[in-house]
Amino acid sequence: MTITNNSFFRSTDGGMTQAGATTGRCSGTAGDGVGLLNSLLLNGYNWQEVTRTNLTNSGSTGTVTLTGHGFNKYQHLWLVGMDQAGYKNSTTHGDALYPLTVADANTLTFTTTGSPTSPSTTGGGAGGTTTTLNGALSDTTGTTVVATDGITHYPASTSFVIKIDSEYMLVTAGMGTNTWTVRRGFGASTAATHSNSATITQVILLGVAPAGGATPWTADYTASNKSTYRPSAGNRYYLDVDDNTSAQNMELRCYETMSAVATGTGPFPTTGQIAVSATAGFNCLKSSAASTAARPWMAIATDRMLILWIDSSNTGLSPSAASCLVFADLNDLSHAGDAYATLVIAGTGTSAGGAEIILASASATVAIGHYVPRPYTQIGTSLNVIKMQADIRGMTGLSSITLGSSSTALGYPHAPDGGLYLSKINVHDSQAVFRGTIPGLLAIMHNHPISHGDIFPGSGTFAGKTFVCVYTYISGCVAFEISNTITTT
């Protein structure tokens, strides 16, 4: 199966700063890491209101006009809140999810059906359809909203977006009645209490969709600067993040099941595995300094994987600068029904050197900081696994080398054919037991052949795919797959 909700996020994206949401800043400040993960996995960012007058249609092309919108063509955008069939184009949330095209700095386009009325007449005019609360919302977690008149001018069956004070909510059930079920704090807004008779306004929103889009990850358990994240698809194990104990690091642990922050069964890695690591700890380094100085970051994520890269020293991509977090279900599973093929990669110390392992030695020995919950036998506890690149013929490389290092890299351009070579990255329980490959992450088999951040198309085996070059080492680099072409097999 091909995953069609792969999202590409960068610290340079427009709209990372917005009211009611964490800025997307990554720094040596407690809470910044959780705030960043919330933006990527739960909320999205750069949400903007779209009025019915700037949502128009001509033939089979819908156009959204927003001056200086700040979006780019590599993002997955979510236009949500329409109820006219032609604009929502057979989607289920009254939306156009992902297929928007960034035409220019002020215009986006998408495909419509049936030549819907132009401008949009959604809800009798989104931004103008109003009612009031029939009863106060006294907490920030309740999911029931009772409207004085939730029927007149409101969609009878399609999900839509409402705004009460400064909080957006996605109505997911109860349409056509006065009692709605809602998703609180939608569109990266902040859930708040609301008084009886507060005005309810229907709106249309456009923003960068979180990983998973309409089915984002969840934060099942939270505390101050701490959160437990769970993918919405796949094996659905838990990523527990403590961004409070250390200002510079996100302290990490994964679990098979959880009942509260830092409390669960089937931990990976185990406490013992952390204790015997080269430098105690299991974390993702946010910054080499305890300060608010922002660090560059880049990520790809889907409903079942996250790969986050951070230039934690912000020193021009020096060898000790690149830290990482990988939490992903493996692809190409070699054991049918493997329910424990979920990989976590993170750092093993409080320095960038301990965190720089996304491209660590690719050898036939275990890699510190690489864990799956159980062996391929499905029995036992957390296993420290091996990571190896495949060579250019697709065979497993067993030499103790660093992927793409200057001493072992192919020349670029490759002399016989002028090519740029990529390799899948294999994960093994042992040299003899292959578990799968890391989705969306490939080794570049050359010594910095192109610049960090360069986006390039694939060819040959990788035809139809798009990649970004990410520097991880003084001479090593990887490719993130940023197109909707990542597979689960």
PDB file of N, CA and C in Angstrom, residues 341-384:
ATOM      1  N   ALA A 341       7.326  -4.797  14.561  1.00  0.00           N
ATOM      2  CA  ALA A 341       8.334  -4.187  13.685  1.00  0.00           C
ATOM      3  C   ALA A 341       8.174  -2.672  13.676  1.00  0.00           C
ATOM      4  N   THR A 342       8.304  -2.063  14.847  1.00  0.00           N
ATOM      5  CA  THR A 342       8.295  -0.613  14.993  1.00  0.00           C
ATOM      6  C   THR A 342       9.646  -0.192  15.536  1.00  0.00           C
ATOM      7  N   LEU A 343      10.303   0.725  14.842  1.00  0.00           N
ATOM      8  CA  LEU A 343      11.663   1.132  15.174  1.00  0.00           C
ATOM      9  C   LEU A 343      11.669   2.513  15.807  1.00  0.00           C
ATOM     10  N   VAL A 344      12.452   2.674  16.868  1.00  0.00           N
ATOM     11  CA  VAL A 344      12.751   3.997  17.403  1.00  0.00           C
ATOM     12  C   VAL A 344      14.258   4.199  17.348  1.00  0.00           C
ATOM     13  N   ILE A 345      14.663   5.367  16.861  1.00  0.00           N
ATOM     14  CA  ILE A 345      16.070   5.768  16.858  1.00  0.00           C
ATOM     15  C   ILE A 345      16.151   7.114  17.559  1.00  0.00           C
ATOM     16  N   ALA A 346      17.031   7.223  18.518  1.00  0.00           N
ATOM     17  CA  ALA A 346      17.248   8.504  19.193  1.00  0.00           C
ATOM     18  C   ALA A 346      18.647   8.522  19.768  1.00  0.00           C
ATOM     19  N   GLY A 347      18.996   9.620  20.444  1.00  0.00           N
ATOM     20  CA  GLY A 347      20.334   9.804  20.964  1.00  0.00           C
ATOM     21  C   GLY A 347      20.553   9.095  22.285  1.00  0.00           C
ATOM     22  N   THR A 348      21.803   8.984  22.685  1.00  0.00           N
ATOM     23  CA  THR A 348      22.151   8.269  23.909  1.00  0.00           C
ATOM     24  C   THR A 348      23.003   9.113  24.833  1.00  0.00           C
ATOM     25  N   GLY A 349      22.826  10.413  24.789  1.00  0.00           N
ATOM     26  CA  GLY A 349      23.594  11.280  25.663  1.00  0.00           C
ATOM     27  C   GLY A 349      23.060  12.696  25.618  1.00  0.00           C
ATOM     28  N   THR A 350      23.777  13.611  26.243  1.00  0.00           N
ATOM     29  CA  THR A 350      23.318  14.990  26.295  1.00  0.00           C
ATOM     30  C   THR A 350      24.118  15.899  25.374  1.00  0.00           C
ATOM     31  N   SER A 351      24.915  15.319  24.506  1.00  0.00           N
ATOM     32  CA  SER A 351      25.670  16.114  23.536  1.00  0.00           C
ATOM     33  C   SER A 351      25.228  15.745  22.140  1.00  0.00           C
ATOM     34  N   ALA A 352      25.536  16.624  21.179  1.00  0.00           N
ATOM     35  CA  ALA A 352      25.166  16.342  19.797  1.00  0.00           C
ATOM     36  C   ALA A 352      25.850  15.079  19.298  1.00  0.00           C
ATOM     37  N   GLY A 353      27.081  14.819  19.766  1.00  0.00           N
ATOM     38  CA  GLY A 353      27.787  13.620  19.339  1.00  0.00           C
ATOM     39  C   GLY A 353      27.029  12.358  19.701  1.00  0.00           C
ATOM     40  N   GLY A 354      26.363  12.362  20.870  1.00  0.00           N
ATOM     41  CA  GLY A 354      25.599  11.206  21.278  1.00  0.00           C
ATOM     42  C   GLY A 354      24.296  11.080  20.522  1.00  0.00           C
ATOM     43  N   ALA A 355      23.852  12.166  19.900  1.00  0.00           N
ATOM     44  CA  ALA A 355      22.569  12.147  19.207  1.00  0.00           C
ATOM     45  C   ALA A 355      22.723  11.885  17.724  1.00  0.00           C
ATOM     46  N   GLU A 356      23.931  11.981  17.215  1.00  0.00           N
ATOM     47  CA  GLU A 356      24.132  11.923  15.777  1.00  0.00           C
ATOM     48  C   GLU A 356      24.217  10.470  15.301  1.00  0.00           C
ATOM     49  N   ILE A 357      23.050   9.833  15.232  1.00  0.00           N
ATOM     50  CA  ILE A 357      23.062   8.412  14.920  1.00  0.00           C
ATOM     51  C   ILE A 357      22.115   8.049  13.786  1.00  0.00           C
ATOM     52  N   ILE A 358      21.469   9.023  13.174  1.00  0.00           N
ATOM     53  CA  ILE A 358      20.575   8.688  12.071  1.00  0.00           C
ATOM     54  C   ILE A 358      21.379   8.044  10.943  1.00  0.00           C
ATOM     55  N   LEU A 359      22.670   8.353  10.887  1.00  0.00           N
ATOM     56  CA  LEU A 359      23.536   7.786   9.863  1.00  0.00           C
ATOM     57  C   LEU A 359      24.796   7.208  10.494  1.00  0.00           C
ATOM     58  N   ALA A 360      24.607   6.521  11.637  1.00  0.00           N
ATOM     59  CA  ALA A 360      25.744   5.946  12.340  1.00  0.00           C
ATOM     60  C   ALA A 360      26.312   4.760  11.561  1.00  0.00           C
ATOM     61  N   SER A 361      27.393   4.185  12.089  1.00  0.00           N
ATOM     62  CA  SER A 361      28.042   3.079  11.398  1.00  0.00           C
ATOM     63  C   SER A 361      27.047   2.014  10.976  1.00  0.00           C
ATOM     64  N   ALA A 362      27.099   1.660   9.718  1.00  0.00           N
ATOM     65  CA  ALA A 362      26.205   0.653   9.175  1.00  0.00           C
ATOM     66  C   ALA A 362      26.964  -0.659   9.122  1.00  0.00           C
ATOM     67  N   SER A 363      26.838  -1.457  10.142  1.00  0.00           N
ATOM     68  CA  SER A 363      27.658  -2.648  10.255  1.00  0.00           C
ATOM     69  C   SER A 363      26.839  -3.822  10.746  1.00  0.00           C
ATOM     70  N   ALA A 364      27.504  -4.951  10.928  1.00  0.00           N
ATOM     71  CA  ALA A 364      26.820  -6.161  11.373  1.00  0.00           C
ATOM     72  C   ALA A 364      26.728  -6.241  12.883  1.00  0.00           C
ATOM     73  N   THR A 365      26.960  -5.127  13.574  1.00  0.00           N
ATOM     74  CA  THR A 365      26.816  -5.084  15.019  1.00  0.00           C
ATOM     75  C   THR A 365      25.701  -4.124  15.395  1.00  0.00           C
ATOM     76  N   VAL A 366      25.149  -4.290  16.602  1.00  0.00           N
ATOM     77  CA  VAL A 366      24.012  -3.477  16.998  1.00  0.00           C
ATOM     78  C   VAL A 366      24.388  -2.004  17.044  1.00  0.00           C
ATOM     79  N   ALA A 367      23.435  -1.148  16.744  1.00  0.00           N
ATOM     80  CA  ALA A 367      23.649   0.292  16.744  1.00  0.00           C
ATOM     81  C   ALA A 367      23.037   0.874  18.008  1.00  0.00           C
ATOM     82  N   ILE A 368      23.841   1.543  18.817  1.00  0.00           N
ATOM     83  CA  ILE A 368      23.327   2.162  20.037  1.00  0.00           C
ATOM     84  C   ILE A 368      22.215   3.139  19.680  1.00  0.00           C
ATOM     85  N   GLY A 369      21.120   3.077  20.436  1.00  0.00           N
ATOM     86  CA  GLY A 369      20.014   3.991  20.198  1.00  0.00           C
ATOM     87  C   GLY A 369      18.991   3.504  19.188  1.00  0.00           C
ATOM     88  N   HIS A 370      19.072   2.244  18.760  1.00  0.00           N
ATOM     89  CA  HIS A 370      18.135   1.671  17.783  1.00  0.00           C
ATOM     90  C   HIS A 370      17.390   0.498  18.434  1.00  0.00           C
ATOM     91  N   TYR A 371      16.067   0.614  18.570  1.00  0.00           N
ATOM     92  CA  TYR A 371      15.322  -0.415  19.306  1.00  0.00           C
ATOM     93  C   TYR A 371      13.987  -0.736  18.626  1.00  0.00           C
ATOM     94  N   VAL A 372      13.590  -2.004  18.745  1.00  0.00           N
ATOM     95  CA  VAL A 372      12.230  -2.450  18.410  1.00  0.00           C
ATOM     96  C   VAL A 372      11.647  -3.086  19.672  1.00  0.00           C
ATOM     97  N   PRO A 373      10.317  -3.169  19.808  1.00  0.00           N
ATOM     98  CA  PRO A 373       9.736  -3.659  21.056  1.00  0.00           C
ATOM     99  C   PRO A 373      10.005  -5.122  21.357  1.00  0.00           C
ATOM    100  N   ARG A 374      10.093  -5.969  20.309  1.00  0.00           N
ATOM    101  CA  ARG A 374      10.345  -7.398  20.525  1.00  0.00           C
ATOM    102  C   ARG A 374      11.065  -7.968  19.296  1.00  0.00           C
ATOM    103  N   PRO A 375      11.726  -9.119  19.440  1.00  0.00           N
ATOM    104  CA  PRO A 375      12.335  -9.784  18.290  1.00  0.00           C
ATOM    105  C   PRO A 375      11.275 -10.279  17.300  1.00  0.00           C
ATOM    106  N   TYR A 376      11.751 -10.769  16.163  1.00  0.00           N
ATOM    107  CA  TYR A 376      10.834 -11.245  15.117  1.00  0.00           C
ATOM    108  C   TYR A 376       9.992 -12.423  15.591  1.00  0.00           C
ATOM    109  N   THR A 377      10.440 -13.139  16.634  1.00  0.00           N
ATOM    110  CA  THR A 377       9.685 -14.266  17.174  1.00  0.00           C
ATOM    111  C   THR A 377       8.398 -13.828  17.865  1.00  0.00           C
ATOM    112  N   GLN A 378       8.255 -12.491  18.079  1.00  0.00           N
ATOM    113  CA  GLN A 378       7.108 -11.895  18.772  1.00  0.00           C
ATOM    114  C   GLN A 378       7.120 -12.184  20.272  1.00  0.00           C
ATOM    115  N   ILE A 379       8.212 -12.754  20.762  1.00  0.00           N
ATOM    116  CA  ILE A 379       8.338 -13.124  22.173  1.00  0.00           C
ATOM    117  C   ILE A 379       9.521 -12.378  22.770  1.00  0.00           C
ATOM    118  N   GLY A 380       9.374 -11.924  24.007  1.00  0.00           N
ATOM    119  CA  GLY A 380      10.491 -11.280  24.680  1.00  0.00           C
ATOM    120  C   GLY A 380      10.260  -9.806  24.896  1.00  0.00           C
ATOM    121  N   THR A 381      11.357  -9.049  25.021  1.00  0.00           N
ATOM    122  CA  THR A 381      11.287  -7.632  25.323  1.00  0.00           C
ATOM    123  C   THR A 381      12.122  -6.842  24.326  1.00  0.00           C
ATOM    124  N   SER A 382      12.301  -5.583  24.607  1.00  0.00           N
ATOM    125  CA  SER A 382      12.985  -4.643  23.719  1.00  0.00           C
ATOM    126  C   SER A 382      14.315  -5.194  23.204  1.00  0.00           C
ATOM    127  N   LEU A 383      14.534  -5.015  21.898  1.00  0.00           N
ATOM    128  CA  LEU A 383      15.730  -5.536  21.248  1.00  0.00           C
ATOM    129  C   LEU A 383      16.513  -4.406  20.613  1.00  0.00           C
ATOM    130  N   ASN A 384      17.810  -4.365  20.905  1.00  0.00           N
ATOM    131  CA  ASN A 384      18.734  -3.430  20.259  1.00  0.00           C
ATOM    132  C   ASN A 384      19.087  -3.997  18.891  1.00  0.00           C
TER     133      ASN A 384
END
